[in-house]
CSV table of C-alpha atoms and ligand atoms in Angstrom, one decimal:
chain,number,residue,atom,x,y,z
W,11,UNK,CA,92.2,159.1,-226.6
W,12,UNK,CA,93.5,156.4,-224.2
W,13,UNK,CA,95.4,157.8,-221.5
W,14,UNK,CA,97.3,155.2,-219.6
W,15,UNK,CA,100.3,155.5,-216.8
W,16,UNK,CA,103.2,153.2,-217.4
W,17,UNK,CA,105.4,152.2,-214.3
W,18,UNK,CA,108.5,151.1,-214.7
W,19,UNK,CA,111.7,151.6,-212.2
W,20,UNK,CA,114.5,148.2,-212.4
W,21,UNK,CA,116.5,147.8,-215.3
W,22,UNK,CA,114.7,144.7,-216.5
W,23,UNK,CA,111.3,147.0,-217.2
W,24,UNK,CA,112.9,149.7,-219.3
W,25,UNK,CA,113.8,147.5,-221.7
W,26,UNK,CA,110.3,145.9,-221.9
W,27,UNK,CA,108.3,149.3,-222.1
W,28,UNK,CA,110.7,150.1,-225.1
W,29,UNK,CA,109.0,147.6,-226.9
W,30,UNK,CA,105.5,148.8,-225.9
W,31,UNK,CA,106.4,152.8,-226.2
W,32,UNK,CA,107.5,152.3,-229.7
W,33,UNK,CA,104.4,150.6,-230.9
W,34,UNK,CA,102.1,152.9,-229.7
W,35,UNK,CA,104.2,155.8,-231.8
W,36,UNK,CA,104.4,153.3,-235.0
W,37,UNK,CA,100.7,152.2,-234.4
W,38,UNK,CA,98.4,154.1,-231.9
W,39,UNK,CA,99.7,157.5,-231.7
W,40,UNK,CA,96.6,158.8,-232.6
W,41,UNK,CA,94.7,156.5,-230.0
W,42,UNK,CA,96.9,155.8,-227.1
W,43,UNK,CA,98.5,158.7,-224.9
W,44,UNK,CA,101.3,157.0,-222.7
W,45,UNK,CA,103.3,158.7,-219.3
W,46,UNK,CA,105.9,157.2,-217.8
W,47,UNK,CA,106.3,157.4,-214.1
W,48,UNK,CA,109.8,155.8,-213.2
W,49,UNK,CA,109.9,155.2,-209.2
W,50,UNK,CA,113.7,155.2,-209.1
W,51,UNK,CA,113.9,151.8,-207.4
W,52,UNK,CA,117.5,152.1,-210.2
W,53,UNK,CA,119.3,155.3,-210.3
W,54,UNK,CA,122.9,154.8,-211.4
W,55,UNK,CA,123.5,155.7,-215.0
W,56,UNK,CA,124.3,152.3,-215.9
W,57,UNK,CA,121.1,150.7,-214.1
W,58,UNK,CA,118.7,153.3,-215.9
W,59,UNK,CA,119.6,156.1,-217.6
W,60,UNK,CA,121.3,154.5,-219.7
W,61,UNK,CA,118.4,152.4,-221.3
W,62,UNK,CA,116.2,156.0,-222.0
W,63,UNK,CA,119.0,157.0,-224.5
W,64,UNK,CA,119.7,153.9,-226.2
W,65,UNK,CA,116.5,152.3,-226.8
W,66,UNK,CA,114.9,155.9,-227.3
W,67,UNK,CA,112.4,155.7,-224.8
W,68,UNK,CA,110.1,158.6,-224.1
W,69,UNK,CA,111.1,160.6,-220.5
W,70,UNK,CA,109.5,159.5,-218.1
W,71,UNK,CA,106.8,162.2,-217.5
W,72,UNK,CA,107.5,161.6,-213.2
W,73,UNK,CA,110.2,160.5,-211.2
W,74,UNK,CA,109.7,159.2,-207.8
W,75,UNK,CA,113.3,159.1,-206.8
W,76,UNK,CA,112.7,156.9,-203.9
W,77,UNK,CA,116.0,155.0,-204.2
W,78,UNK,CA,116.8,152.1,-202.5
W,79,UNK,CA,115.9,150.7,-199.2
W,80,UNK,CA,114.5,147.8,-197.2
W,81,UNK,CA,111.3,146.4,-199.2
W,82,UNK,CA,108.7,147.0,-197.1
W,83,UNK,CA,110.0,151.2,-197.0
W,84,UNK,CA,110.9,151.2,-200.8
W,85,UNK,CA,107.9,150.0,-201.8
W,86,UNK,CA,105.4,152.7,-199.6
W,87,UNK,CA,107.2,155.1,-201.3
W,88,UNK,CA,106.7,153.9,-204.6
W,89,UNK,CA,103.0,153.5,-203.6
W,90,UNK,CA,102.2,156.8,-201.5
W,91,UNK,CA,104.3,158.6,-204.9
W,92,UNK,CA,102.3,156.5,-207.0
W,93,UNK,CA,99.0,157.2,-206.0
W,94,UNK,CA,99.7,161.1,-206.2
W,95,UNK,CA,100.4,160.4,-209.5
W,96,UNK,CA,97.1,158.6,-210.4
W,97,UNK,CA,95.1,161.0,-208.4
W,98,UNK,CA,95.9,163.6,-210.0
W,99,UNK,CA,96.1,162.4,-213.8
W,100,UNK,CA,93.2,161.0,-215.0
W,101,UNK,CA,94.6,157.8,-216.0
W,102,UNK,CA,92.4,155.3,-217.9
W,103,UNK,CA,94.6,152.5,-217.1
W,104,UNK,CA,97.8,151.3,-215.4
W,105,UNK,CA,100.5,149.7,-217.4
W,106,UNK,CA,103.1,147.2,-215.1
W,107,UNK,CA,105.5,145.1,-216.2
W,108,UNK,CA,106.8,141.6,-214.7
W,109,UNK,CA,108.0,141.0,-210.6
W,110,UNK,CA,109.9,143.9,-209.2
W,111,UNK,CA,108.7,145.9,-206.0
W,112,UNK,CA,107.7,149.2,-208.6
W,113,UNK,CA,105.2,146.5,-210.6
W,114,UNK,CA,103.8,145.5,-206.8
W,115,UNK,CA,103.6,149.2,-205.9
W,116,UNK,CA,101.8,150.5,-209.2
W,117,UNK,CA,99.1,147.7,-209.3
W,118,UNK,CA,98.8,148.2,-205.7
W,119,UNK,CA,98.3,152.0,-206.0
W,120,UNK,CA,95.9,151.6,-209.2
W,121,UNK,CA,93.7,149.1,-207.9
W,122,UNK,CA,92.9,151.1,-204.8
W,123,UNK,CA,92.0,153.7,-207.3
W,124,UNK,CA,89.7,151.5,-209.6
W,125,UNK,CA,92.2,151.9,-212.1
W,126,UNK,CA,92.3,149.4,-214.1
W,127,UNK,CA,95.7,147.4,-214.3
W,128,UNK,CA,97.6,146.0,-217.2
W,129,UNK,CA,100.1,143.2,-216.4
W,130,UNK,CA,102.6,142.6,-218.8
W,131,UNK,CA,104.6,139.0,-217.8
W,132,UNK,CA,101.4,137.6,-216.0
W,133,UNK,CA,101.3,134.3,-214.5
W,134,UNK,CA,105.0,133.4,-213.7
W,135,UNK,CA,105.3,131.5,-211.1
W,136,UNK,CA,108.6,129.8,-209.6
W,137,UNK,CA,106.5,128.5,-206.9
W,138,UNK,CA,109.2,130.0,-204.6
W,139,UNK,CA,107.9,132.2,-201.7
W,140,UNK,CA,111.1,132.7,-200.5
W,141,UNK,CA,112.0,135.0,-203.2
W,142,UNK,CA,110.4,138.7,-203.2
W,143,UNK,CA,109.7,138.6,-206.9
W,144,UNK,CA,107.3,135.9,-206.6
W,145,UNK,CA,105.3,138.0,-204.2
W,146,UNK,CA,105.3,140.5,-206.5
W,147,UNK,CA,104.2,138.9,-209.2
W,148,UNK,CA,101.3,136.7,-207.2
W,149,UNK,CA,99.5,139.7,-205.3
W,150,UNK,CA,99.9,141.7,-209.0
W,151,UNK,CA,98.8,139.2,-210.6
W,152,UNK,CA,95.3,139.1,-208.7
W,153,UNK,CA,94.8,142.9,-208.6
W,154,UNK,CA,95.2,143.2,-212.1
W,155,UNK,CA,92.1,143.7,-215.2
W,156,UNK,CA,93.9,142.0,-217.7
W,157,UNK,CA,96.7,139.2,-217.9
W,158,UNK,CA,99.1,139.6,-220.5
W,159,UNK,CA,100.7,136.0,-220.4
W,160,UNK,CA,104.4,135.0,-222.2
W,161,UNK,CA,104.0,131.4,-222.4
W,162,UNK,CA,101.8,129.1,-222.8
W,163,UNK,CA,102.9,127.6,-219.2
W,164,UNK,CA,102.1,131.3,-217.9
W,165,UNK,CA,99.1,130.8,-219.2
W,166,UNK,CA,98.5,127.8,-217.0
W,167,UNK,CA,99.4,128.5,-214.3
W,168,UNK,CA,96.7,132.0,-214.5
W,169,UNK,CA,94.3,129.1,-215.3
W,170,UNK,CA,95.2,126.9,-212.8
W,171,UNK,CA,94.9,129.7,-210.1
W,172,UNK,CA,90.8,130.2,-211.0
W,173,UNK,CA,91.6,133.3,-212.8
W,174,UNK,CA,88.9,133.9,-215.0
W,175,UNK,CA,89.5,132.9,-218.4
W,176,UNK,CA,88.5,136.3,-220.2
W,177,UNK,CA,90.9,138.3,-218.3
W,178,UNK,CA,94.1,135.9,-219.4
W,179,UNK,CA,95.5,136.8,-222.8
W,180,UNK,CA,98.2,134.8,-224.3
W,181,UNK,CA,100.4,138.1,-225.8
W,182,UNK,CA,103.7,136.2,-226.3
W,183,UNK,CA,107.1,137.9,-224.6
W,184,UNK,CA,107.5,141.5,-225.1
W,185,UNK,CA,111.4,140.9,-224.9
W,186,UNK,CA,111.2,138.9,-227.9
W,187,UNK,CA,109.8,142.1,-229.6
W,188,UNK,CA,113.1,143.8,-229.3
W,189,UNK,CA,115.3,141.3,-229.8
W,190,UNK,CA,114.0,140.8,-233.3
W,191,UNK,CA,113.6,144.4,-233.4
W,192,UNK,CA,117.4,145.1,-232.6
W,193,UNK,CA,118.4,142.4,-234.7
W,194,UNK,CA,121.5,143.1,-236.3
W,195,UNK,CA,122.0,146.7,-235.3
W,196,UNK,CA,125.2,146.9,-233.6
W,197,UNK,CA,126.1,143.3,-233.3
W,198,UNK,CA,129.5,143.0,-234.0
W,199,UNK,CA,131.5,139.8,-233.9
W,200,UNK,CA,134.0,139.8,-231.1
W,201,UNK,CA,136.3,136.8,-229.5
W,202,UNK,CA,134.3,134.1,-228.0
W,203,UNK,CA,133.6,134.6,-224.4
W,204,UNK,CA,130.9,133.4,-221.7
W,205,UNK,CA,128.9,135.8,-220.5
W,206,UNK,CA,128.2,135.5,-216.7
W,207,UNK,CA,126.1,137.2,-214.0
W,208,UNK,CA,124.5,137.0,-210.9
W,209,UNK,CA,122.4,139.8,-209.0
W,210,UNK,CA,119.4,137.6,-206.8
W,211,UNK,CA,119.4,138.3,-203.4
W,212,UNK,CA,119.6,134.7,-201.9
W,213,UNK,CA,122.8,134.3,-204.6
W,214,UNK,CA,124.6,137.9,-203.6
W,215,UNK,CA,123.5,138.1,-199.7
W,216,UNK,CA,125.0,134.5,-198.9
W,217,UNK,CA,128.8,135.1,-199.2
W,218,UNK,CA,128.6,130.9,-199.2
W,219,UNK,CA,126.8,131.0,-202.6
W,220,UNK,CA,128.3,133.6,-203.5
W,221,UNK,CA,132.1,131.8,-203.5
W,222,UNK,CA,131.0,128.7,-204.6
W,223,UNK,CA,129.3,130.6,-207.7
W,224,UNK,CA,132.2,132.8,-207.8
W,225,UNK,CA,134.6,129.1,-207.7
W,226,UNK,CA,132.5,127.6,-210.7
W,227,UNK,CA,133.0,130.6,-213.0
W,228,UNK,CA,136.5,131.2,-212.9
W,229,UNK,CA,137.1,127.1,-212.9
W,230,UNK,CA,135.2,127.2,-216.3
W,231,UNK,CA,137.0,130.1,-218.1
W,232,UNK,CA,140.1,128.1,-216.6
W,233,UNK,CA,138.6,125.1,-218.2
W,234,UNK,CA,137.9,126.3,-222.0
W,235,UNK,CA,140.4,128.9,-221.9
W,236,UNK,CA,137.7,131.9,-222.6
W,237,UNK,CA,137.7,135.3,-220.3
W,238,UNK,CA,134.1,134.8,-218.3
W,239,UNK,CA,132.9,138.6,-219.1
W,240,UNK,CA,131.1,139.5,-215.9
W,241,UNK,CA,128.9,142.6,-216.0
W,242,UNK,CA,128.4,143.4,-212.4
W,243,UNK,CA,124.8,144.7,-210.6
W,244,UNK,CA,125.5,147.0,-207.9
W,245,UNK,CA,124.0,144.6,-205.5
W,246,UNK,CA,126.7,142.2,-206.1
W,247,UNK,CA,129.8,144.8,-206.7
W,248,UNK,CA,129.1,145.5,-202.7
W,249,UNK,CA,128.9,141.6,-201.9
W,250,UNK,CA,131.8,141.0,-203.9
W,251,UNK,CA,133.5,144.0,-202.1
W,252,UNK,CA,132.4,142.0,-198.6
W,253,UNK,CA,133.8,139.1,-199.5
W,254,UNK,CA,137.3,140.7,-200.1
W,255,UNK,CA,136.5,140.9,-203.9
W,256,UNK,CA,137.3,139.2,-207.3
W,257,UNK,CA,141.0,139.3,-207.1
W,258,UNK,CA,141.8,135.8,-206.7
W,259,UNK,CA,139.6,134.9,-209.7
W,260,UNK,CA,141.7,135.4,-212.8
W,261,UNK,CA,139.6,134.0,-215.3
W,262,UNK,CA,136.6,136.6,-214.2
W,263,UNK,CA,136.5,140.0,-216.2
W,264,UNK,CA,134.5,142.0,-214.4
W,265,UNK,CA,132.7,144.7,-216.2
W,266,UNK,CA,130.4,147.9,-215.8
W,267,UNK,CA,126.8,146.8,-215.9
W,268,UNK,CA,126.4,146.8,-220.3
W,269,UNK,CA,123.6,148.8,-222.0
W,270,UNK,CA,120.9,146.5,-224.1
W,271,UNK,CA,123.0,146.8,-227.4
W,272,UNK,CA,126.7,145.5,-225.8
W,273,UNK,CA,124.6,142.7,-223.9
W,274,UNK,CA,123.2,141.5,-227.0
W,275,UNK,CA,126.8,141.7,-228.8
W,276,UNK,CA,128.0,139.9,-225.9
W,277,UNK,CA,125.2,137.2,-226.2
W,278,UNK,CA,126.6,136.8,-229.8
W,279,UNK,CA,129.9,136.1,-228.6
W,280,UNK,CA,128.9,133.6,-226.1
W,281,UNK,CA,129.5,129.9,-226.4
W,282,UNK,CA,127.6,129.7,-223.0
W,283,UNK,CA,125.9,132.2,-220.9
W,284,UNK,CA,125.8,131.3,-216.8
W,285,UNK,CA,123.0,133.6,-215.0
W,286,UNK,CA,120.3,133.9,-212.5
W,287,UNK,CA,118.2,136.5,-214.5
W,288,UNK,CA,115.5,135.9,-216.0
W,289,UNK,CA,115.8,138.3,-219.0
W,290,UNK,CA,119.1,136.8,-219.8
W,291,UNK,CA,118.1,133.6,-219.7
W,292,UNK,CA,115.6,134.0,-222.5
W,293,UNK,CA,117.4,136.3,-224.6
W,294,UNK,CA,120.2,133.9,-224.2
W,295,UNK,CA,117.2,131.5,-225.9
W,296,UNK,CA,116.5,133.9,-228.4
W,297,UNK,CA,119.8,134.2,-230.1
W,298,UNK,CA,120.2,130.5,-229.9
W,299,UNK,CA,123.1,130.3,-227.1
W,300,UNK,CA,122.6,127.3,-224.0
W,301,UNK,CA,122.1,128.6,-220.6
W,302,UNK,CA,122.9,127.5,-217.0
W,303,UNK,CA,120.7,128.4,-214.4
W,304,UNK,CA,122.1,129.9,-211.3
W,305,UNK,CA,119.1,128.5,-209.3
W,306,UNK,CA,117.3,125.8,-208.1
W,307,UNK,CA,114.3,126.4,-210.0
W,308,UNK,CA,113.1,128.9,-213.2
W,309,UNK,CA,110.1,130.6,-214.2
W,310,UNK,CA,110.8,130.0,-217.9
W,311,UNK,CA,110.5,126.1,-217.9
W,312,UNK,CA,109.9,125.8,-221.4
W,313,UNK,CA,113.8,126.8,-222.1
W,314,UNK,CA,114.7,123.9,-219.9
W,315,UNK,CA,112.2,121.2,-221.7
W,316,UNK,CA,114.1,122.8,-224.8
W,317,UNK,CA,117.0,121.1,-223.6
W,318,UNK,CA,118.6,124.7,-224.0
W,319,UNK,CA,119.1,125.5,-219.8
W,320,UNK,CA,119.7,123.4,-217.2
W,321,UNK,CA,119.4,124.7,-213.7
W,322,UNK,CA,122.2,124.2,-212.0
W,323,UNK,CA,121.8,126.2,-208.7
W,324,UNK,CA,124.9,127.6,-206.4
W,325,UNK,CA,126.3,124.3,-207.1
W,326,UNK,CA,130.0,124.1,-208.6
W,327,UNK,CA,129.6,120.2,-209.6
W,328,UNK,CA,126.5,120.8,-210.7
W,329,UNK,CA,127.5,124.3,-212.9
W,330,UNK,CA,130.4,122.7,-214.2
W,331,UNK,CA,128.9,119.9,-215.3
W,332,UNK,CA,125.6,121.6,-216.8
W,333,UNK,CA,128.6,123.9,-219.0
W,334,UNK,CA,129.7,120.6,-220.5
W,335,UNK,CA,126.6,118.9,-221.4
W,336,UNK,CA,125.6,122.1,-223.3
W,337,UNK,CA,128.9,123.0,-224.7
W,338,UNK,CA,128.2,123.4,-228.2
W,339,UNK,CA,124.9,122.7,-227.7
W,340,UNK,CA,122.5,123.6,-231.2
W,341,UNK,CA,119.1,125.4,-229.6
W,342,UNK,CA,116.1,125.5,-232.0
W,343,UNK,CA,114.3,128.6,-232.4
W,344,UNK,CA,111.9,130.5,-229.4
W,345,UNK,CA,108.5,129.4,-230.9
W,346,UNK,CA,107.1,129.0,-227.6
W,347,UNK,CA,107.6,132.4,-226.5
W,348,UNK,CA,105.4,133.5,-229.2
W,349,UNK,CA,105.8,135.9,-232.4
W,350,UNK,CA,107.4,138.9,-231.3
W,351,UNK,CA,104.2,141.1,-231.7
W,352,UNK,CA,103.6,140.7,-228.6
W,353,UNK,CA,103.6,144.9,-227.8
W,354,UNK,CA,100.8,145.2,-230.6
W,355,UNK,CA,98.7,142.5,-229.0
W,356,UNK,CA,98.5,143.9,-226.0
W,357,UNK,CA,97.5,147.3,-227.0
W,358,UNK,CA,94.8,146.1,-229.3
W,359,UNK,CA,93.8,143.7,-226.0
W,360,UNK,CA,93.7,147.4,-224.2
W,361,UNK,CA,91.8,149.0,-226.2
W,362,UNK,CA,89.1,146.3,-226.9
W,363,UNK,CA,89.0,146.6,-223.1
W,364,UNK,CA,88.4,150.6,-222.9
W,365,UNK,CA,85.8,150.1,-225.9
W,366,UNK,CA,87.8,152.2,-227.7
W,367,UNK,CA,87.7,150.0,-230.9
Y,30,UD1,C1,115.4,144.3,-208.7
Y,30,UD1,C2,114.2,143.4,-208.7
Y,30,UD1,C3,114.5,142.1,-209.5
Y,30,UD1,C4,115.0,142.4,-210.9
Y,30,UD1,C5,116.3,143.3,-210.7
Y,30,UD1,C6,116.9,143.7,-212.0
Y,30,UD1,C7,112.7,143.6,-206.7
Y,30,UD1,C8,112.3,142.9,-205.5
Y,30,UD1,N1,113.8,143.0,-207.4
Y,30,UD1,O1,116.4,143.7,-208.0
Y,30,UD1,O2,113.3,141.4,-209.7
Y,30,UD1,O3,115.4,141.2,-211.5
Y,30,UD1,O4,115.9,144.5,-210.0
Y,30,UD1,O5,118.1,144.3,-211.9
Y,30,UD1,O6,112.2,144.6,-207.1
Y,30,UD1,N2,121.4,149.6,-206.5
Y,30,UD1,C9,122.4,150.6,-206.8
Y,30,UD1,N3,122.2,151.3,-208.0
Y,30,UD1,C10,121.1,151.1,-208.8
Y,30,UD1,C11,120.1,150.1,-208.4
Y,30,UD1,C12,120.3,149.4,-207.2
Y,30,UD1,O7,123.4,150.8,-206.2
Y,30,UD1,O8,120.9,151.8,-209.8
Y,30,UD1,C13,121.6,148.9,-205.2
Y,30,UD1,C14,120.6,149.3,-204.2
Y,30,UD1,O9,121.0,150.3,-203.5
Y,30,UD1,C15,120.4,148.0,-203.4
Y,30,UD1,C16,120.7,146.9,-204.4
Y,30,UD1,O10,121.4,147.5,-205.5
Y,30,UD1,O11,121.4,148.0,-202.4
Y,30,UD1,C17,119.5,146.2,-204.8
Y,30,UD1,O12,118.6,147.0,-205.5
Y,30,UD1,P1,117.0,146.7,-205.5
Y,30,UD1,O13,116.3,147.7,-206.3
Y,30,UD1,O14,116.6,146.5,-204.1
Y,30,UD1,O15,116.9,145.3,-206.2
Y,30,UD1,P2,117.6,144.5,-207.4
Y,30,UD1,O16,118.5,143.5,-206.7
Y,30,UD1,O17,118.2,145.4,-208.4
């Protein structure tokens, strides 16, 4: 039996090991043991507990609590909790999932260890150092055994960076899994709206972004007469707050951060989603809606060559304009982000790995 640690702790990564917890109970149950250590980099309700209960994820076996903090002190907490963890366990391998400060401090912690590490959304690259996430996801990348890639263009990059070939595995997205998984469960049809949000540092820590963003969104519902349904990160509900909040927007309905379910429902509402996540923008690819990119650049290029996102940055011109050339925009399906097996792939890449098939 395989006994591996999986470490998840931002809202983005509970949704992902969903996928991969469910396919070892449909599929490897008798091969694969799985623990979940959740740091508690998210602790409201809305940010993580929610996710456990809907998307029936087992509990997480340990809880760091270590809350939030500047990076450098969140992440040696995750990292001294971690490695407690590992130390004591006798993990065979460590599972991480895509950029966030709990996937830098599990590698991290693992590798130190000889553990080996499992990447799951390998080879991203914005090519942005400025952002923390691409740290994350450079150093993980390089202390990690195997490379579970998205995209073909993930792929690449791995490649381009002298990875060695045999360690870079081409799984397809694990979000995909559950999209086609949750596929018509609980997706009612509503009103048409457009979904917005925005949680990125350098958009919710410059209040001059922040406006202008702010500007674009509420000129747009304005403009096509829909309500701009604004589920709201706690990052930004305290920048909002700063900037003497979202009164004089009318057009913005700002929302409790939605569970997985009511964000795809909303996604099937959508004429138009406007975000700088990265998860949104490819399930907004996956059920077929056009995107703009609150960003100057985006991991997940092949959604732009699609002609389904356009990046559009902090930009109102730019936003407003981007929302009209995709209006009613028809996207063609997600082949490039493979065949949403990707959670079985990378369990029998595992396992081949272990030589325990
Ligand atoms: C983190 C990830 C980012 C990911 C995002 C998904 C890093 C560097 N960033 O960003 O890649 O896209 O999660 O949401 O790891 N907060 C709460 N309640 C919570 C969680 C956070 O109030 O449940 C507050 C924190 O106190 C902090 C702020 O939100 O002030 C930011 O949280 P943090 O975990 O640092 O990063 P995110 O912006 O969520």
């Amino acid at each position: 039996m395989l006994k591996i640690l999986t470490i998840v702790g931002a809202r983005p990564q509970f949704i992902k090991a969903a996928a991969l917890s469910h396919a070892i109970a449909e599929h490897f149950s008798d091969a694969v043991h799985e623990d979940i250590l959740h740091t508690g980099q998210h602790y409201d309700d809305a940010m993580s507990e929610q996710f456990f209960t809907e998307l029936d994820i087992p509990r997480p076996a340990f809880n760091l609590n270590v809350g939030s903090g500047p990076h450098g002190a969140q992440t040696a907490r995750m990292l001294a909790g971690t490695e407690e963890v590992l130390t004591n366990g006798h993990y065979d391998g460590v599972v991480v999932y895509g950029d966030t400060n709990s996937t830098l401090a599990g590698a991290l912690a693992a590798a130190k260890l000889h553990i080996p590490v499992y990447h799951i959304e390998a080879g991203l690259r914005s090519f942005n150092r400025d952002m923390p996430e691409e740290i994350n996801r450079v150093v993980t990348d390089h202390i990690s055994t195997l490379l579970f890639a998205p995209t073909h263009t993930a792929v690449a990059n791995l490649e381009h960076e002298g990875f060695d070939n045999e360690s870079i595995i081409f799984s397809g997205d694990i979000m995909l899994d559950n999209v086609l998984h949750y596929a018509n469960k609980n997706i009612d049809n509503g009103d048409q709206i457009i979904l917005a949000t925005v949680h990125r540092d350098f958009n919710t820590d410059s209040p001059e972004r922040l406006t202008k963003i702010l500007s674009a969104l509420d000129a747009i519902g304005k403009q096509y007469s829909l309500p701009v349904i604004f589920p709201v990160h706690p990052r930004t509900k305290k920048a909002i707050e700063h900037i003497g909040g979202l009164g004089r927007y009318i057009h913005i309905q700002p929302v409790q951060p939605l569970s997985y379910l009511d964000t795809q429902t909303m996604l099937h509402r959508s004429q138009i989603v406007l975000t700088d996540s990265g998860g949104l923008q490819k399930e907004a690819f996956f059920c077929g809606k056009p995107c703009v990119i609150l960003r100057p650049e985006t991991e997940w290029t092949e959604i732009v060559d699609a002609g389904a996102a356009i990046t559009a940055d902090a930009n109102p011109n730019q936003i407003i304009s981007a929302c009209k050339a995709l209006w009613n925009k028809s996207i063609t399906a997600p082949i490039q982000f493979g065949d949403g097996h990707a959670a079985l792939k990378i369990l029998e890449a595992i396992l081949q790995k272990q030589h325990c098939v």
